[in-house]
Amino acid sequence: MHKPVPSNSLKAACSTCNLRKLCLPVNLSNIEMARLDALITRKGVYRHGSILYRSGDKFQALYAIRTGFFKTQILNEDGREQVTGFQMAGEIIGMDGISNDVHTCDAVALEDSEVCEIPFSRLEDLGRELPPLQRHLHRILSREIVRDQNIMLLLGSMRAEERLAAFLINLSQRFAVRGYSPTSFQLRMTRQEIGSYLGLKLETVSRALSQLQESKLITVRNRSLEILCLSGLQACMGKRTR
Amino acid sequence: MHKPVPSNSLKAACSTCNLRKLCLPVNLSNIEMARLDALITRKGVYRHGSILYRSGDKFQALYAIRTGFFKTQILNEDGREQVTGFQMAGEIIGMDGISNDVHTCDAVALEDSEVCEIPFSRLEDLGRELPPLQRHLHRILSREIVRDQNIMLLLGSMRAEERLAAFLINLSQRFAVRGYSPTSFQLRMTRQEIGSYLGLKLETVSRALSQLQESKLITVRNRSLEILCLSGLQACMGKRTR
DNA sequence: CGCTTTATTGATCCTCATCAAGGCGGGTGG
DNA sequence: CCACCCGCCTTGATGAGGATCAATAAAGCG
């Protein structure tokens, strides 16, 4: 679709943004932090629809999202896709590639986004010198495992409306951490993509959103979403048939 | 339920078993391997039904399964469980705990099992000295991420019979790697547990198994399972409604 | 040997997928 | 600037797959 726009500055890209706080809340001295910064380069801007990496690409680096929004998806043999996650500024993607040095999913920009590249073998090298950095990498990897297992819980045991509620609460919390409104935000993805992520069809997503609106828990119009009653959403997420 | 039986020998437990080959196919010298072995202690025998760790327990170590079979499960607030995985000899569990130093799931023995304990901070220490070990740890963590994402694909887009087929194929491959028959084995878990793992009810699991048997792809009687036609199972797994 | 747990199978119901039609909106070209 | 088009979304009607409820059988265990 679009080509990434190369960045002019290729070094020390991340020390001035909120990236460090979000991705790397590590106790490091200034000198140590500078060494970490030296690893990280701006990879450039990815326009809406462009691809950061594809399944099958050789794995060489993790990517930190500086600004913007991505989705990751697996394509199965029959050509259908499963969205495995939505990633926003301050999150790290590409960890699937470590296991076999090959990426196992696609990462696609859902809006114009800036990305920093962290060469993985150099990160490992530095991790050996800086224990807090090493520890932090392990936490990030583990956090991804926990996240995925919670989605398994969602997919395995929740009904459509509960899944939507859980999804919106999760988005809300992540926006809040980044200083954005937790109650009013834009959805960056289509109903189809939400559906793929939640194991539902787009019509079901649309209906569930309408129903949450009917219940006065949210208002939704196209991609604009407002949460009217967070506790109501949480209750909705928790409710089971029995 | 049952208490773990303490082991007499608490050191150098793993150098003589097939654990190293399966968990730790790392290029290390004998001396280096000895240092790794020195970390690892036999934690003992866990009887069928006993708990290796529970959600909320402080995280301190990874566990390598020497022999036996475990399940891991998340308990959600309403008390219902989602099985997140089945682990067999040579696999590592406990990685969910790294992110916040607290385990987020329960690990329960599905048969009498022997477990080795790998204190995590000491493993990190040693990883800093032995790059191949560090790299291997990262691969293990990443492999868990990839595994979980494939389950998301299964839960999000497959129908009951396909899920069962995928599950059986996966078990078959893992038994094969361990030198057991890939076509004839015992299921170590109940229909209920399979169902929880696959996002289905136990009756649906039972029916799907009966149907696979009807199609001459497997024979199943209680926990004994035989795969009659692997390629047929694979075809079954791949088929979609459209 | 009797009790409890686990598994199978049938009948019915409900949720969500599917199919279909129409509306809204944003972008493009005349 | 407007008309048109295409992608995205909503809503309705219908049907299928799996959940639920129920009864029975079989197996494991004390």
PDB file of N, CA and C in Angstrom, chain B residues 53-127:
ATOM      1  N   TYR B  53       1.697 -24.656  41.765  1.00  0.00           N
ATOM      2  CA  TYR B  53       1.565 -23.277  42.257  1.00  0.00           C
ATOM      3  C   TYR B  53       0.168 -22.800  41.931  1.00  0.00           C
ATOM      4  N   ARG B  54      -0.246 -21.799  42.668  1.00  0.00           N
ATOM      5  CA  ARG B  54      -1.582 -21.245  42.465  1.00  0.00           C
ATOM      6  C   ARG B  54      -1.473 -19.785  42.065  1.00  0.00           C
ATOM      7  N   SER B  55      -2.526 -19.324  41.436  1.00  0.00           N
ATOM      8  CA  SER B  55      -2.653 -17.905  41.141  1.00  0.00           C
ATOM      9  C   SER B  55      -2.526 -17.115  42.441  1.00  0.00           C
ATOM     10  N   GLY B  56      -1.673 -16.102  42.427  1.00  0.00           N
ATOM     11  CA  GLY B  56      -1.456 -15.303  43.624  1.00  0.00           C
ATOM     12  C   GLY B  56      -0.182 -15.660  44.360  1.00  0.00           C
ATOM     13  N   ASP B  57       0.325 -16.863  44.154  1.00  0.00           N
ATOM     14  CA  ASP B  57       1.592 -17.254  44.784  1.00  0.00           C
ATOM     15  C   ASP B  57       2.727 -16.366  44.296  1.00  0.00           C
ATOM     16  N   LYS B  58       3.661 -16.111  45.179  1.00  0.00           N
ATOM     17  CA  LYS B  58       4.834 -15.355  44.780  1.00  0.00           C
ATOM     18  C   LYS B  58       5.624 -16.168  43.760  1.00  0.00           C
ATOM     19  N   PHE B  59       6.059 -15.467  42.708  1.00  0.00           N
ATOM     20  CA  PHE B  59       6.865 -16.134  41.688  1.00  0.00           C
ATOM     21  C   PHE B  59       8.333 -16.118  42.078  1.00  0.00           C
ATOM     22  N   GLN B  60       8.939 -17.286  42.067  1.00  0.00           N
ATOM     23  CA  GLN B  60      10.363 -17.333  42.351  1.00  0.00           C
ATOM     24  C   GLN B  60      11.144 -18.235  41.407  1.00  0.00           C
ATOM     25  N   ALA B  61      10.432 -19.148  40.766  1.00  0.00           N
ATOM     26  CA  ALA B  61      11.145 -20.120  39.946  1.00  0.00           C
ATOM     27  C   ALA B  61      10.301 -20.567  38.767  1.00  0.00           C
ATOM     28  N   LEU B  62      10.985 -20.991  37.731  1.00  0.00           N
ATOM     29  CA  LEU B  62      10.336 -21.754  36.678  1.00  0.00           C
ATOM     30  C   LEU B  62      10.403 -23.226  37.063  1.00  0.00           C
ATOM     31  N   TYR B  63       9.543 -24.002  36.461  1.00  0.00           N
ATOM     32  CA  TYR B  63       9.533 -25.426  36.754  1.00  0.00           C
ATOM     33  C   TYR B  63       9.677 -26.217  35.466  1.00  0.00           C
ATOM     34  N   ALA B  64      10.562 -27.197  35.505  1.00  0.00           N
ATOM     35  CA  ALA B  64      10.709 -28.104  34.377  1.00  0.00           C
ATOM     36  C   ALA B  64      10.057 -29.420  34.760  1.00  0.00           C
ATOM     37  N   ILE B  65       9.167 -29.883  33.917  1.00  0.00           N
ATOM     38  CA  ILE B  65       8.494 -31.144  34.212  1.00  0.00           C
ATOM     39  C   ILE B  65       9.406 -32.287  33.780  1.00  0.00           C
ATOM     40  N   ARG B  66       9.801 -33.096  34.743  1.00  0.00           N
ATOM     41  CA  ARG B  66      10.652 -34.248  34.433  1.00  0.00           C
ATOM     42  C   ARG B  66       9.826 -35.396  33.887  1.00  0.00           C
ATOM     43  N   THR B  67       8.770 -35.696  34.608  1.00  0.00           N
ATOM     44  CA  THR B  67       7.846 -36.724  34.148  1.00  0.00           C
ATOM     45  C   THR B  67       6.447 -36.297  34.558  1.00  0.00           C
ATOM     46  N   GLY B  68       5.468 -36.752  33.794  1.00  0.00           N
ATOM     47  CA  GLY B  68       4.100 -36.483  34.196  1.00  0.00           C
ATOM     48  C   GLY B  68       3.386 -35.511  33.286  1.00  0.00           C
ATOM     49  N   PHE B  69       2.345 -34.920  33.836  1.00  0.00           N
ATOM     50  CA  PHE B  69       1.429 -34.144  33.012  1.00  0.00           C
ATOM     51  C   PHE B  69       0.735 -33.111  33.886  1.00  0.00           C
ATOM     52  N   PHE B  70       0.724 -31.878  33.434  1.00  0.00           N
ATOM     53  CA  PHE B  70       0.072 -30.795  34.176  1.00  0.00           C
ATOM     54  C   PHE B  70      -0.943 -30.080  33.314  1.00  0.00           C
ATOM     55  N   LYS B  71      -1.842 -29.375  33.986  1.00  0.00           N
ATOM     56  CA  LYS B  71      -2.641 -28.366  33.298  1.00  0.00           C
ATOM     57  C   LYS B  71      -2.405 -27.037  33.986  1.00  0.00           C
ATOM     58  N   THR B  72      -2.542 -25.954  33.224  1.00  0.00           N
ATOM     59  CA  THR B  72      -2.559 -24.622  33.830  1.00  0.00           C
ATOM     60  C   THR B  72      -3.919 -24.011  33.557  1.00  0.00           C
ATOM     61  N   GLN B  73      -4.419 -23.297  34.537  1.00  0.00           N
ATOM     62  CA  GLN B  73      -5.746 -22.717  34.363  1.00  0.00           C
ATOM     63  C   GLN B  73      -5.856 -21.376  35.056  1.00  0.00           C
ATOM     64  N   ILE B  74      -6.658 -20.513  34.461  1.00  0.00           N
ATOM     65  CA  ILE B  74      -7.013 -19.235  35.075  1.00  0.00           C
ATOM     66  C   ILE B  74      -8.373 -19.408  35.718  1.00  0.00           C
ATOM     67  N   LEU B  75      -8.537 -18.894  36.900  1.00  0.00           N
ATOM     68  CA  LEU B  75      -9.860 -18.851  37.512  1.00  0.00           C
ATOM     69  C   LEU B  75     -10.372 -17.434  37.402  1.00  0.00           C
ATOM     70  N   ASN B  76     -11.511 -17.263  36.754  1.00  0.00           N
ATOM     71  CA  ASN B  76     -12.054 -15.908  36.724  1.00  0.00           C
ATOM     72  C   ASN B  76     -12.926 -15.665  37.946  1.00  0.00           C
ATOM     73  N   GLU B  77     -13.282 -14.384  38.126  1.00  0.00           N
ATOM     74  CA  GLU B  77     -13.947 -13.956  39.345  1.00  0.00           C
ATOM     75  C   GLU B  77     -15.144 -14.835  39.703  1.00  0.00           C
ATOM     76  N   ASP B  78     -15.931 -15.194  38.687  1.00  0.00           N
ATOM     77  CA  ASP B  78     -17.136 -15.981  38.942  1.00  0.00           C
ATOM     78  C   ASP B  78     -16.817 -17.427  39.287  1.00  0.00           C
ATOM     79  N   GLY B  79     -15.551 -17.755  39.386  1.00  0.00           N
ATOM     80  CA  GLY B  79     -15.212 -19.095  39.831  1.00  0.00           C
ATOM     81  C   GLY B  79     -15.080 -20.114  38.712  1.00  0.00           C
ATOM     82  N   ARG B  80     -15.381 -19.712  37.489  1.00  0.00           N
ATOM     83  CA  ARG B  80     -15.214 -20.666  36.405  1.00  0.00           C
ATOM     84  C   ARG B  80     -13.783 -20.645  35.898  1.00  0.00           C
ATOM     85  N   GLU B  81     -13.374 -21.781  35.349  1.00  0.00           N
ATOM     86  CA  GLU B  81     -11.985 -21.907  34.972  1.00  0.00           C
ATOM     87  C   GLU B  81     -11.810 -21.943  33.466  1.00  0.00           C
ATOM     88  N   GLN B  82     -10.673 -21.418  33.028  1.00  0.00           N
ATOM     89  CA  GLN B  82     -10.248 -21.580  31.649  1.00  0.00           C
ATOM     90  C   GLN B  82      -8.907 -22.288  31.683  1.00  0.00           C
ATOM     91  N   VAL B  83      -8.854 -23.470  31.113  1.00  0.00           N
ATOM     92  CA  VAL B  83      -7.579 -24.170  31.008  1.00  0.00           C
ATOM     93  C   VAL B  83      -6.760 -23.489  29.921  1.00  0.00           C
ATOM     94  N   THR B  84      -5.570 -23.053  30.264  1.00  0.00           N
ATOM     95  CA  THR B  84      -4.739 -22.328  29.288  1.00  0.00           C
ATOM     96  C   THR B  84      -3.693 -23.220  28.640  1.00  0.00           C
ATOM     97  N   GLY B  85      -3.510 -24.413  29.172  1.00  0.00           N
ATOM     98  CA  GLY B  85      -2.554 -25.302  28.527  1.00  0.00           C
ATOM     99  C   GLY B  85      -2.412 -26.627  29.249  1.00  0.00           C
ATOM    100  N   PHE B  86      -1.911 -27.598  28.506  1.00  0.00           N
ATOM    101  CA  PHE B  86      -1.525 -28.888  29.082  1.00  0.00           C
ATOM    102  C   PHE B  86      -0.025 -29.044  28.844  1.00  0.00           C
ATOM    103  N   GLN B  87       0.709 -29.395  29.898  1.00  0.00           N
ATOM    104  CA  GLN B  87       2.157 -29.471  29.772  1.00  0.00           C
ATOM    105  C   GLN B  87       2.648 -30.869  30.096  1.00  0.00           C
ATOM    106  N   MET B  88       3.587 -31.339  29.294  1.00  0.00           N
ATOM    107  CA  MET B  88       4.096 -32.682  29.527  1.00  0.00           C
ATOM    108  C   MET B  88       5.599 -32.660  29.773  1.00  0.00           C
ATOM    109  N   ALA B  89       6.161 -33.837  29.987  1.00  0.00           N
ATOM    110  CA  ALA B  89       7.571 -33.949  30.352  1.00  0.00           C
ATOM    111  C   ALA B  89       8.446 -33.147  29.387  1.00  0.00           C
ATOM    112  N   GLY B  90       9.382 -32.432  29.962  1.00  0.00           N
ATOM    113  CA  GLY B  90      10.305 -31.653  29.152  1.00  0.00           C
ATOM    114  C   GLY B  90       9.849 -30.243  28.876  1.00  0.00           C
ATOM    115  N   GLU B  91       8.680 -29.876  29.370  1.00  0.00           N
ATOM    116  CA  GLU B  91       8.215 -28.512  29.136  1.00  0.00           C
ATOM    117  C   GLU B  91       8.379 -27.673  30.405  1.00  0.00           C
ATOM    118  N   ILE B  92       8.461 -26.373  30.175  1.00  0.00           N
ATOM    119  CA  ILE B  92       8.723 -25.433  31.255  1.00  0.00           C
ATOM    120  C   ILE B  92       7.447 -24.678  31.581  1.00  0.00           C
ATOM    121  N   ILE B  93       7.109 -24.576  32.842  1.00  0.00           N
ATOM    122  CA  ILE B  93       5.942 -23.780  33.192  1.00  0.00           C
ATOM    123  C   ILE B  93       6.281 -22.778  34.286  1.00  0.00           C
ATOM    124  N   GLY B  94       5.425 -21.802  34.396  1.00  0.00           N
ATOM    125  CA  GLY B  94       5.594 -20.774  35.410  1.00  0.00           C
ATOM    126  C   GLY B  94       5.952 -19.410  34.848  1.00  0.00           C
ATOM    127  N   MET B  95       6.046 -19.313  33.532  1.00  0.00           N
ATOM    128  CA  MET B  95       6.527 -18.072  32.924  1.00  0.00           C
ATOM    129  C   MET B  95       5.570 -16.906  33.072  1.00  0.00           C
ATOM    130  N   ASP B  96       4.306 -17.209  33.357  1.00  0.00           N
ATOM    131  CA  ASP B  96       3.328 -16.152  33.606  1.00  0.00           C
ATOM    132  C   ASP B  96       3.710 -15.299  34.813  1.00  0.00           C
ATOM    133  N   GLY B  97       4.487 -15.892  35.738  1.00  0.00           N
ATOM    134  CA  GLY B  97       4.778 -15.182  36.973  1.00  0.00           C
ATOM    135  C   GLY B  97       5.834 -14.104  36.867  1.00  0.00           C
ATOM    136  N   ILE B  98       6.598 -14.115  35.786  1.00  0.00           N
ATOM    137  CA  ILE B  98       7.723 -13.189  35.680  1.00  0.00           C
ATOM    138  C   ILE B  98       7.273 -11.739  35.675  1.00  0.00           C
ATOM    139  N   SER B  99       6.125 -11.492  35.017  1.00  0.00           N
ATOM    140  CA  SER B  99       5.774 -10.096  34.754  1.00  0.00           C
ATOM    141  C   SER B  99       5.552  -9.294  36.022  1.00  0.00           C
ATOM    142  N   ASN B 100       4.917  -9.869  37.005  1.00  0.00           N
ATOM    143  CA  ASN B 100       4.677  -9.118  38.239  1.00  0.00           C
ATOM    144  C   ASN B 100       5.130  -9.842  39.493  1.00  0.00           C
ATOM    145  N   ASP B 101       5.994 -10.829  39.321  1.00  0.00           N
ATOM    146  CA  ASP B 101       6.481 -11.612  40.455  1.00  0.00           C
ATOM    147  C   ASP B 101       5.360 -12.343  41.195  1.00  0.00           C
ATOM    148  N   VAL B 102       4.275 -12.543  40.498  1.00  0.00           N
ATOM    149  CA  VAL B 102       3.145 -13.277  41.077  1.00  0.00           C
ATOM    150  C   VAL B 102       2.576 -14.197  40.000  1.00  0.00           C
ATOM    151  N   HIS B 103       2.286 -15.405  40.357  1.00  0.00           N
ATOM    152  CA  HIS B 103       1.684 -16.305  39.383  1.00  0.00           C
ATOM    153  C   HIS B 103       0.252 -15.872  39.091  1.00  0.00           C
ATOM    154  N   THR B 104      -0.140 -15.998  37.831  1.00  0.00           N
ATOM    155  CA  THR B 104      -1.484 -15.578  37.427  1.00  0.00           C
ATOM    156  C   THR B 104      -2.352 -16.777  37.067  1.00  0.00           C
ATOM    157  N   CYS B 105      -1.838 -17.967  37.212  1.00  0.00           N
ATOM    158  CA  CYS B 105      -2.668 -19.145  36.964  1.00  0.00           C
ATOM    159  C   CYS B 105      -2.293 -20.240  37.950  1.00  0.00           C
ATOM    160  N   ASP B 106      -3.090 -21.298  37.955  1.00  0.00           N
ATOM    161  CA  ASP B 106      -2.799 -22.472  38.770  1.00  0.00           C
ATOM    162  C   ASP B 106      -2.164 -23.528  37.891  1.00  0.00           C
ATOM    163  N   ALA B 107      -1.248 -24.292  38.460  1.00  0.00           N
ATOM    164  CA  ALA B 107      -0.683 -25.442  37.761  1.00  0.00           C
ATOM    165  C   ALA B 107      -1.014 -26.682  38.571  1.00  0.00           C
ATOM    166  N   VAL B 108      -1.727 -27.608  37.958  1.00  0.00           N
ATOM    167  CA  VAL B 108      -2.249 -28.781  38.658  1.00  0.00           C
ATOM    168  C   VAL B 108      -1.753 -30.047  37.965  1.00  0.00           C
ATOM    169  N   ALA B 109      -1.254 -30.991  38.748  1.00  0.00           N
ATOM    170  CA  ALA B 109      -0.784 -32.258  38.185  1.00  0.00           C
ATOM    171  C   ALA B 109      -1.964 -33.110  37.755  1.00  0.00           C
ATOM    172  N   LEU B 110      -1.924 -33.600  36.534  1.00  0.00           N
ATOM    173  CA  LEU B 110      -2.984 -34.473  36.036  1.00  0.00           C
ATOM    174  C   LEU B 110      -2.618 -35.938  36.198  1.00  0.00           C
ATOM    175  N   GLU B 111      -1.380 -36.186  36.599  1.00  0.00           N
ATOM    176  CA  GLU B 111      -0.968 -37.529  36.996  1.00  0.00           C
ATOM    177  C   GLU B 111       0.240 -37.344  37.906  1.00  0.00           C
ATOM    178  N   ASP B 112       0.669 -38.378  38.566  1.00  0.00           N
ATOM    179  CA  ASP B 112       1.838 -38.244  39.433  1.00  0.00           C
ATOM    180  C   ASP B 112       3.015 -37.769  38.581  1.00  0.00           C
ATOM    181  N   SER B 113       3.679 -36.714  39.046  1.00  0.00           N
ATOM    182  CA  SER B 113       4.665 -36.044  38.207  1.00  0.00           C
ATOM    183  C   SER B 113       5.869 -35.630  39.022  1.00  0.00           C
ATOM    184  N   GLU B 114       7.015 -35.625  38.372  1.00  0.00           N
ATOM    185  CA  GLU B 114       8.231 -35.124  39.010  1.00  0.00           C
ATOM    186  C   GLU B 114       8.588 -33.783  38.395  1.00  0.00           C
ATOM    187  N   VAL B 115       9.019 -32.885  39.238  1.00  0.00           N
ATOM    188  CA  VAL B 115       9.259 -31.520  38.799  1.00  0.00           C
ATOM    189  C   VAL B 115      10.623 -31.050  39.277  1.00  0.00           C
ATOM    190  N   CYS B 116      11.322 -30.303  38.428  1.00  0.00           N
ATOM    191  CA  CYS B 116      12.551 -29.633  38.844  1.00  0.00           C
ATOM    192  C   CYS B 116      12.285 -28.142  38.948  1.00  0.00           C
ATOM    193  N   GLU B 117      12.951 -27.544  39.902  1.00  0.00           N
ATOM    194  CA  GLU B 117      12.768 -26.122  40.139  1.00  0.00           C
ATOM    195  C   GLU B 117      13.988 -25.358  39.640  1.00  0.00           C
ATOM    196  N   ILE B 118      13.749 -24.261  38.951  1.00  0.00           N
ATOM    197  CA  ILE B 118      14.841 -23.432  38.435  1.00  0.00           C
ATOM    198  C   ILE B 118      14.651 -22.024  38.977  1.00  0.00           C
ATOM    199  N   PRO B 119      15.367 -21.680  40.034  1.00  0.00           N
ATOM    200  CA  PRO B 119      15.193 -20.350  40.635  1.00  0.00           C
ATOM    201  C   PRO B 119      15.452 -19.276  39.579  1.00  0.00           C
ATOM    202  N   PHE B 120      14.481 -18.398  39.402  1.00  0.00           N
ATOM    203  CA  PHE B 120      14.550 -17.552  38.226  1.00  0.00           C
ATOM    204  C   PHE B 120      15.656 -16.507  38.295  1.00  0.00           C
ATOM    205  N   SER B 121      15.848 -15.914  39.463  1.00  0.00           N
ATOM    206  CA  SER B 121      16.868 -14.857  39.506  1.00  0.00           C
ATOM    207  C   SER B 121      18.261 -15.451  39.311  1.00  0.00           C
ATOM    208  N   ARG B 122      18.452 -16.666  39.774  1.00  0.00           N
ATOM    209  CA  ARG B 122      19.742 -17.300  39.531  1.00  0.00           C
ATOM    210  C   ARG B 122      19.892 -17.684  38.061  1.00  0.00           C
ATOM    211  N   LEU B 123      18.784 -18.042  37.451  1.00  0.00           N
ATOM    212  CA  LEU B 123      18.841 -18.325  36.014  1.00  0.00           C
ATOM    213  C   LEU B 123      19.195 -17.068  35.232  1.00  0.00           C
ATOM    214  N   GLU B 124      18.616 -15.958  35.651  1.00  0.00           N
ATOM    215  CA  GLU B 124      18.964 -14.689  35.007  1.00  0.00           C
ATOM    216  C   GLU B 124      20.454 -14.382  35.200  1.00  0.00           C
ATOM    217  N   ASP B 125      20.923 -14.584  36.415  1.00  0.00           N
ATOM    218  CA  ASP B 125      22.349 -14.344  36.685  1.00  0.00           C
ATOM    219  C   ASP B 125      23.227 -15.153  35.737  1.00  0.00           C
ATOM    220  N   LEU B 126      22.890 -16.439  35.648  1.00  0.00           N
ATOM    221  CA  LEU B 126      23.713 -17.300  34.818  1.00  0.00           C
ATOM    222  C   LEU B 126      23.573 -16.941  33.334  1.00  0.00           C
ATOM    223  N   GLY B 127      22.389 -16.515  32.978  1.00  0.00           N
ATOM    224  CA  GLY B 127      22.164 -16.088  31.600  1.00  0.00           C
ATOM    225  C   GLY B 127      23.062 -14.937  31.207  1.00  0.00           C
TER     226      GLY B 127
END
